[in-house]
């Protein structure tokens, strides 16, 4: 804890939670008897909260040392009180308050940087997971297309795309391929369906030319269909199928 004559300089560090336990308890006791420091600490707390609201993070361990060295020897005089309490603000108070607010801004900037780093880490993790999932899908597609028991049915959609369904009972999976598939209108997507005893169940989306793994249980599906649906897909077909092909057996 600093010498008693410098206790007023701890308002900013107290508001920013940069004091150790002993210092914080001592300054909290000092606040009971010092209205000026109570007001000062409250102002710093409000400022730090506004600056760091977008990305609140605990201050790093080195923050206390930087805060204390920045305010060392700079006395934070009490804030402006009513005319009956104080008539004149001593010269230099604005400078001292500006320094303290700069410290609060530095803490908020550090917190924001920490939030940005966390966001970047999350984005990197999401990209990694997507890459892993894409690799798994490619592996499954390859397994179906090269399976010893692979069976193929070919067809053509009503809008002219050459389409095939390749199924492997051993892998219990199916793949749909398309070539020459026109881009859907804005706000529309190509959706796949599996026919289970007359009930069409969603089975994923066909993004364009290429191959896609059919989602859902293909073991007892009798057919695969393709429709144009609103973006995001539908729970059941809302348009006439562009194609309905029997599931290869």
Short mmCIF file of C-alpha atoms in Angstrom, two decimals:
data_model
loop_
_atom_site.label_atom_id
_atom_site.label_comp_id
_atom_site.label_asym_id
_atom_site.label_seq_id
_atom_site.Cartn_x
_atom_site.Cartn_y
_atom_site.Cartn_z
CA UNK A 1 0.00 0.00 0.00
CA UNK A 2 1.33 3.46 -0.80
CA UNK A 3 2.01 6.00 1.90
CA UNK A 4 -1.09 7.60 3.38
CA UNK A 5 -0.45 10.95 1.73
CA UNK A 6 -0.76 9.26 -1.70
CA UNK A 7 -3.91 7.27 -0.97
CA UNK A 8 -5.96 9.55 -3.24
CA UNK A 9 -3.92 8.39 -6.23
CA UNK A 10 -5.40 4.88 -5.95
CA UNK A 11 -8.91 5.76 -7.13
CA UNK A 12 -8.28 4.75 -10.74
CA UNK A 13 -6.44 1.54 -9.82
CA UNK A 14 -9.26 0.64 -7.39
CA UNK A 15 -11.94 1.23 -10.04
CA UNK A 16 -10.01 -0.89 -12.54
CA UNK A 17 -9.51 -3.73 -10.04
CA UNK A 18 -5.73 -3.36 -10.30
CA UNK A 19 -4.97 -3.42 -6.54
CA UNK A 20 -3.97 -6.48 -4.57
CA UNK A 21 -6.26 -7.71 -1.81
CA UNK A 22 -4.61 -5.73 0.99
CA UNK A 23 -4.51 -2.50 -0.97
CA UNK A 24 -8.10 -2.89 -2.10
CA UNK A 25 -9.35 -3.49 1.45
CA UNK A 26 -7.40 -0.51 2.77
CA UNK A 27 -8.65 1.80 0.04
CA UNK A 28 -12.23 0.56 0.52
CA UNK A 29 -11.93 1.56 4.19
CA UNK A 30 -10.57 4.95 3.11
CA UNK A 31 -13.66 5.47 0.90
CA UNK A 32 -15.86 5.41 4.01
CA UNK A 33 -14.28 8.69 5.11
CA UNK A 34 -13.50 10.38 1.76
CA UNK A 35 -16.41 11.62 -0.35
CA UNK A 36 -14.05 12.94 -3.01
CA UNK A 37 -12.46 9.51 -3.60
CA UNK A 38 -15.87 7.82 -3.62
CA UNK A 39 -16.98 10.13 -6.42
CA UNK A 40 -13.67 9.75 -8.24
CA UNK A 41 -13.75 5.94 -8.08
CA UNK A 42 -17.38 5.85 -9.22
CA UNK A 43 -16.55 8.03 -12.24
CA UNK A 44 -13.62 5.81 -13.22
CA UNK A 45 -15.73 2.65 -12.83
CA UNK A 46 -18.45 4.08 -15.07
CA UNK A 47 -15.93 5.18 -17.69
CA UNK A 48 -14.11 1.84 -17.76
CA UNK A 49 -17.43 0.00 -18.04
CA UNK A 50 -18.50 2.09 -21.04
CA UNK A 51 -15.16 1.68 -22.80
CA UNK A 52 -14.94 -2.07 -22.23
CA UNK A 53 -18.61 -2.96 -22.66
CA UNK A 54 -18.04 -4.53 -26.09
CA UNK A 55 -15.43 -6.99 -24.85
CA UNK A 56 -15.11 -7.23 -21.07
CA UNK A 57 -12.07 -9.27 -20.09
CA UNK A 58 -10.04 -9.51 -16.83
CA UNK A 59 -7.01 -7.18 -16.92
CA UNK A 60 -3.68 -8.95 -17.52
CA UNK A 61 -1.39 -9.59 -14.58
CA UNK A 62 1.02 -6.88 -15.74
CA UNK A 63 -1.70 -4.21 -15.79
CA UNK A 64 -1.31 -3.27 -12.13
CA UNK A 65 2.39 -2.50 -12.58
CA UNK A 66 1.69 -0.32 -15.64
CA UNK A 67 -1.15 1.48 -13.90
CA UNK A 68 0.86 2.15 -10.75
CA UNK A 69 3.92 3.37 -12.66
CA UNK A 70 1.75 5.64 -14.82
CA UNK A 71 0.14 7.35 -11.86
CA UNK A 72 3.18 7.34 -9.58
CA UNK A 73 3.63 10.84 -8.28
CA UNK A 74 0.46 12.13 -9.96
CA UNK A 75 -2.10 13.05 -7.33
CA UNK A 76 -5.70 12.70 -8.42
CA UNK A 77 -7.37 15.63 -6.75
CA UNK A 78 -11.03 15.23 -5.79
CA UNK A 79 -13.66 15.94 -8.48
CA UNK A 80 -15.57 19.18 -8.65
CA UNK A 81 -18.09 19.39 -5.81
CA UNK A 82 -20.89 21.84 -5.15
CA UNK A 83 -20.10 25.53 -4.63
CA UNK A 84 -20.68 25.18 -0.88
CA UNK A 85 -18.03 22.48 -0.69
CA UNK A 86 -15.37 23.80 -3.07
CA UNK A 87 -15.35 27.02 -5.01
CA UNK A 88 -12.20 26.67 -7.10
CA UNK A 89 -10.67 23.66 -8.88
CA UNK A 90 -6.88 23.73 -8.47
CA UNK A 91 -4.84 24.04 -11.64
CA UNK A 92 -3.58 20.68 -12.84
CA UNK A 93 -6.70 18.70 -11.91
CA UNK A 94 -7.80 18.47 -15.52
CA UNK A 95 -4.36 17.19 -16.43
CA UNK A 96 -4.47 14.58 -13.65
CA UNK A 97 -7.99 13.46 -14.57
CA UNK A 98 -7.01 13.22 -18.23
CA UNK A 99 -4.09 10.98 -17.27
CA UNK A 100 -6.32 8.75 -15.21
CA UNK A 101 -8.93 8.50 -17.97
CA UNK A 102 -6.13 7.61 -20.38
CA UNK A 103 -5.25 4.74 -18.05
CA UNK A 104 -8.87 3.60 -18.08
CA UNK A 105 -8.84 3.76 -21.87
CA UNK A 106 -5.65 1.69 -21.96
CA UNK A 107 -7.28 -0.99 -19.82
CA UNK A 108 -10.35 -0.99 -22.05
CA UNK A 109 -8.14 -1.25 -25.14
CA UNK A 110 -6.35 -4.24 -23.62
CA UNK A 111 -9.72 -5.85 -22.88
CA UNK A 112 -10.91 -5.18 -26.42
CA UNK A 113 -7.73 -6.72 -27.80
CA UNK A 114 -8.34 -9.77 -25.65
CA UNK A 115 -11.88 -9.99 -27.02
CA UNK A 116 -10.57 -9.71 -30.59
CA UNK A 117 -8.03 -12.45 -29.96
CA UNK A 118 -10.78 -14.69 -28.56
CA UNK A 119 -12.97 -13.98 -31.59
CA UNK A 120 -10.11 -14.80 -33.96
CA UNK A 121 -9.45 -18.04 -32.09
CA UNK A 122 -13.14 -18.98 -32.33
CA UNK A 123 -13.16 -18.22 -36.06
CA UNK A 124 -10.06 -20.36 -36.53
CA UNK A 125 -11.63 -23.23 -34.59
CA UNK A 126 -14.80 -22.95 -36.66
CA UNK A 127 -12.81 -23.05 -39.90
CA UNK A 128 -10.85 -26.06 -38.64
CA UNK A 129 -14.05 -27.91 -37.74
CA UNK A 130 -15.56 -27.12 -41.15
CA UNK A 131 -12.42 -28.45 -42.86
CA UNK A 132 -12.60 -31.66 -40.82
CA UNK A 133 -16.29 -32.11 -41.69
CA UNK A 134 -15.61 -31.48 -45.38
CA UNK A 135 -12.83 -34.07 -45.33
CA UNK A 136 -15.15 -36.60 -43.69
CA UNK A 137 -17.83 -35.98 -46.33
CA UNK A 138 -15.30 -36.43 -49.14
CA UNK A 139 -14.12 -39.66 -47.56
CA UNK A 140 -17.71 -40.95 -47.34
CA UNK A 141 -18.46 -39.94 -50.94
CA UNK A 142 -15.34 -41.72 -52.13
CA UNK A 143 -16.26 -44.82 -50.14
CA UNK A 144 -19.69 -44.97 -51.78
CA UNK A 145 -18.47 -44.31 -55.32
CA UNK A 146 -15.76 -46.97 -55.06
CA UNK A 147 -17.71 -49.55 -53.04
CA UNK A 148 -17.81 -53.08 -54.42
CA UNK A 149 -21.60 -53.11 -54.10
CA UNK A 150 -22.16 -49.61 -55.56
CA UNK A 151 -25.23 -49.40 -57.77
CA UNK A 152 -26.09 -46.47 -60.05
CA UNK A 153 -29.29 -44.99 -61.46
CA UNK A 154 -29.11 -42.17 -64.01
CA UNK A 155 -31.66 -39.52 -64.88
CA UNK A 156 -32.19 -35.94 -66.01
CA UNK A 157 -33.99 -33.15 -64.19
CA UNK A 158 -36.80 -31.23 -65.86
CA UNK A 159 -34.43 -28.25 -66.20
CA UNK A 160 -31.84 -30.32 -68.07
CA UNK A 161 -29.23 -31.46 -65.54
CA UNK A 162 -27.69 -34.92 -65.91
CA UNK A 163 -28.07 -36.63 -62.54
CA UNK A 164 -27.03 -39.92 -60.99
CA UNK A 165 -27.70 -41.67 -57.70
CA UNK A 166 -25.05 -44.07 -56.45
CA UNK A 167 -25.91 -46.22 -53.43
CA UNK A 168 -23.98 -48.72 -51.33
CA UNK A 169 -25.95 -50.97 -49.03
CA UNK A 170 -22.74 -52.06 -47.32
CA UNK A 171 -22.03 -48.47 -46.30
CA UNK A 172 -25.72 -47.60 -45.91
CA UNK A 173 -25.12 -44.36 -47.80
CA UNK A 174 -25.97 -42.77 -51.14
CA UNK A 175 -24.46 -40.02 -53.27
CA UNK A 176 -26.17 -37.73 -55.78
CA UNK A 177 -24.17 -36.17 -58.61
CA UNK A 178 -25.29 -33.44 -60.99
CA UNK A 179 -23.88 -31.88 -64.16
CA UNK A 180 -25.30 -28.88 -65.98
CA UNK A 181 -27.57 -27.87 -63.10
CA UNK A 182 -28.75 -24.26 -63.65
CA UNK A 183 -28.22 -21.82 -60.79
CA UNK A 184 -31.44 -21.49 -58.78
CA UNK A 185 -33.32 -18.21 -58.72
CA UNK A 186 -32.53 -15.76 -55.91
CA UNK A 187 -33.89 -17.00 -52.60
CA UNK A 188 -34.24 -20.60 -53.82
CA UNK A 189 -32.21 -23.78 -53.25
CA UNK A 190 -32.15 -27.31 -54.62
CA UNK A 191 -33.25 -29.68 -51.87
CA UNK A 192 -32.89 -33.46 -51.81
CA UNK A 193 -35.57 -35.83 -50.50
CA UNK A 194 -35.83 -39.48 -49.55
CA UNK A 195 -39.08 -41.29 -50.25
CA UNK A 196 -40.05 -43.50 -47.30
CA UNK A 197 -43.31 -45.30 -48.12
CA UNK A 198 -44.73 -42.20 -49.79
CA UNK A 199 -43.44 -39.74 -47.19
CA UNK A 200 -40.76 -37.37 -48.45
CA UNK A 201 -38.13 -36.60 -45.82
CA UNK A 202 -35.44 -33.86 -46.15
CA UNK A 203 -32.07 -35.29 -47.25
CA UNK A 204 -29.78 -32.27 -47.66
CA UNK A 205 -29.09 -29.76 -50.41
CA UNK A 206 -27.56 -29.85 -53.87
CA UNK A 207 -25.41 -26.70 -54.17
CA UNK A 208 -24.66 -27.10 -57.87
CA UNK A 209 -22.65 -29.37 -60.14
CA UNK A 210 -20.69 -32.04 -58.29
CA UNK A 211 -21.36 -34.78 -55.78
CA UNK A 212 -23.14 -34.60 -52.44
CA UNK A 213 -23.72 -37.18 -49.73
CA UNK A 214 -27.41 -37.87 -49.15
CA UNK A 215 -28.41 -37.14 -45.55
CA UNK A 216 -30.73 -39.42 -43.61
CA UNK A 217 -31.47 -43.14 -43.55
CA UNK A 218 -31.14 -44.59 -47.04
CA UNK A 219 -31.56 -48.24 -46.02
CA UNK A 220 -35.30 -48.41 -46.63
CA UNK A 221 -35.77 -45.39 -48.92
CA UNK A 222 -37.39 -46.24 -52.25
CA UNK A 223 -36.49 -43.09 -54.19
CA UNK A 224 -34.51 -39.85 -54.23
CA UNK A 225 -36.10 -36.57 -55.30
CA UNK A 226 -34.96 -33.02 -56.06
CA UNK A 227 -37.12 -29.91 -55.70
CA UNK A 228 -36.64 -26.16 -55.70
CA UNK A 229 -37.39 -24.75 -52.26
CA UNK A 230 -37.14 -21.40 -50.43
CA UNK A 231 -33.70 -20.59 -49.05
CA UNK A 232 -33.09 -22.61 -45.90
CA UNK A 233 -35.16 -25.51 -47.17
CA UNK A 234 -38.57 -26.90 -46.27
CA UNK A 235 -39.92 -29.62 -43.99
CA UNK A 236 -41.79 -31.14 -46.94
CA UNK A 237 -41.72 -30.47 -50.70
CA UNK A 238 -43.54 -27.30 -51.73
CA UNK A 239 -43.00 -27.67 -55.50
CA UNK A 240 -43.27 -30.42 -58.10
CA UNK A 241 -40.09 -32.56 -58.10
CA UNK A 242 -37.59 -31.75 -60.83
CA UNK A 243 -36.57 -35.39 -60.65
CA UNK A 244 -37.59 -38.55 -58.80
CA UNK A 245 -35.28 -41.52 -59.23
CA UNK A 246 -35.54 -44.98 -57.68
CA UNK A 247 -32.94 -45.80 -55.04
CA UNK A 248 -30.45 -48.26 -56.60
CA UNK A 249 -30.88 -51.73 -55.13
#
